[in-house]
Amino acid sequence: MKKYLALFLTMVMGASVLAGCGGSDSAKTFTVGFDAEYPPYGYRTESGDYAGFDLDLAAEVCERNGWELVKQPIDWDAKDMELSSGAIDCIWNGFTMNGREDAYTWTEPYIDNSQVFVVASASGVQNKEELAGKVVAVQKDSSALAALNDEENADNIALRDSFSQLIEYADYNTAFMDLEQGAVDAVAIDIGVAQYQIAQREEGKFVMLQGEDNKLAVEQYAVGFLKGNDELRDTVQKTLDEMAADGTFAQIAEKWGLTDSVCLDK
């Protein structure tokens, strides 16, 4: 009897160890760090779910590799700490690679992006030079802010210095609320985000300043991994290439109104 009892306890202990380790069949998790206030690339919906173009791409990549997707909203200012600590596997949320090429291990660019200005239609402002003396909003640690602070671009520095004030916001939703209230006169922002924000509000209330001369910068988005994490990057890149080849990438871009911005495989 003691012999059988000892055998039973041994089996129970062994099963407990396996359960604690998750077993050899545990699915790999792929944790994507993103700004939850950055539609259409990644954001929190009214129902409390996380959605967006980049999150849809990540979900498809996970589906094809048998991974479990973990959508991890992060403070954009803390993105490097989140990545270096291993809390996230990548930064995938309208993440500009230009000027950061050596700071991360990148996929190939998949979206062409521009930095633009949005103003109230009633303001009458038609070009960026007319923003002199105005209050301009921008998101902290954003590409628009980097463009305005680019010491190698004398025109952008002169433009920035012409503003009466440049206010940095934690997110663009708040910046647009202040634009609507007249607390700021313009928002410097990524074109894809600008298009989304304008479409969500009263028709005709806001406009983007049109023309190449009114753009702050032209850039590209890619997925950023910890420097040296080539293996994971290569797997994601291979899957994105497959998605581009079979038309899935284009379908997801069309869903989010970003067809004209896609540059993967062009």
PDB file of C-alpha atoms in Angstrom, residues 1 12 32 34 39 52 101 108 137 141 144 149 151 158 171 175-176 196 198 202 205 209 232 235 249 264:
ATOM      1  CA  MET A   1       0.000   0.000   0.000  1.00  0.00           C
ATOM      2  CA  VAL A  12       1.100  14.136  -8.614  1.00  0.00           C
ATOM      3  CA  VAL A  32       3.193  44.340 -28.776  1.00  0.00           C
ATOM      4  CA  PHE A  34       1.540  50.481 -28.466  1.00  0.00           C
ATOM      5  CA  PRO A  39      -5.902  55.765 -33.955  1.00  0.00           C
ATOM      6  CA  GLY A  52      -6.217  49.459 -34.989  1.00  0.00           C
ATOM      7  CA  GLU A 101      17.778  53.593 -37.622  1.00  0.00           C
ATOM      8  CA  GLU A 108      11.412  46.958 -43.536  1.00  0.00           C
ATOM      9  CA  ALA A 137      -0.151  71.492 -30.182  1.00  0.00           C
ATOM     10  CA  ASP A 141       8.065  62.336 -28.150  1.00  0.00           C
ATOM     11  CA  ALA A 144       6.064  65.960 -35.443  1.00  0.00           C
ATOM     12  CA  ASN A 149      13.160  70.395 -33.183  1.00  0.00           C
ATOM     13  CA  GLU A 151      18.418  71.400 -35.791  1.00  0.00           C
ATOM     14  CA  ALA A 158      12.353  79.009 -37.848  1.00  0.00           C
ATOM     15  CA  ASP A 171      -2.127  62.207 -26.598  1.00  0.00           C
ATOM     16  CA  ALA A 175      -4.973  68.082 -28.325  1.00  0.00           C
ATOM     17  CA  PHE A 176      -7.980  67.932 -30.646  1.00  0.00           C
ATOM     18  CA  TYR A 196      -8.798  59.636 -38.676  1.00  0.00           C
ATOM     19  CA  ILE A 198     -10.935  64.716 -38.718  1.00  0.00           C
ATOM     20  CA  GLU A 202     -18.152  67.228 -37.207  1.00  0.00           C
ATOM     21  CA  LYS A 205     -14.924  71.550 -38.892  1.00  0.00           C
ATOM     22  CA  LEU A 209      -3.057  72.320 -44.594  1.00  0.00           C
ATOM     23  CA  LEU A 232      12.285  37.629 -33.990  1.00  0.00           C
ATOM     24  CA  THR A 235      10.231  35.901 -38.441  1.00  0.00           C
ATOM     25  CA  PHE A 249      -1.815  43.155 -46.002  1.00  0.00           C
ATOM     26  CA  LEU A 264       5.730  47.359 -48.279  1.00  0.00           C
TER      27      LEU A 264
END
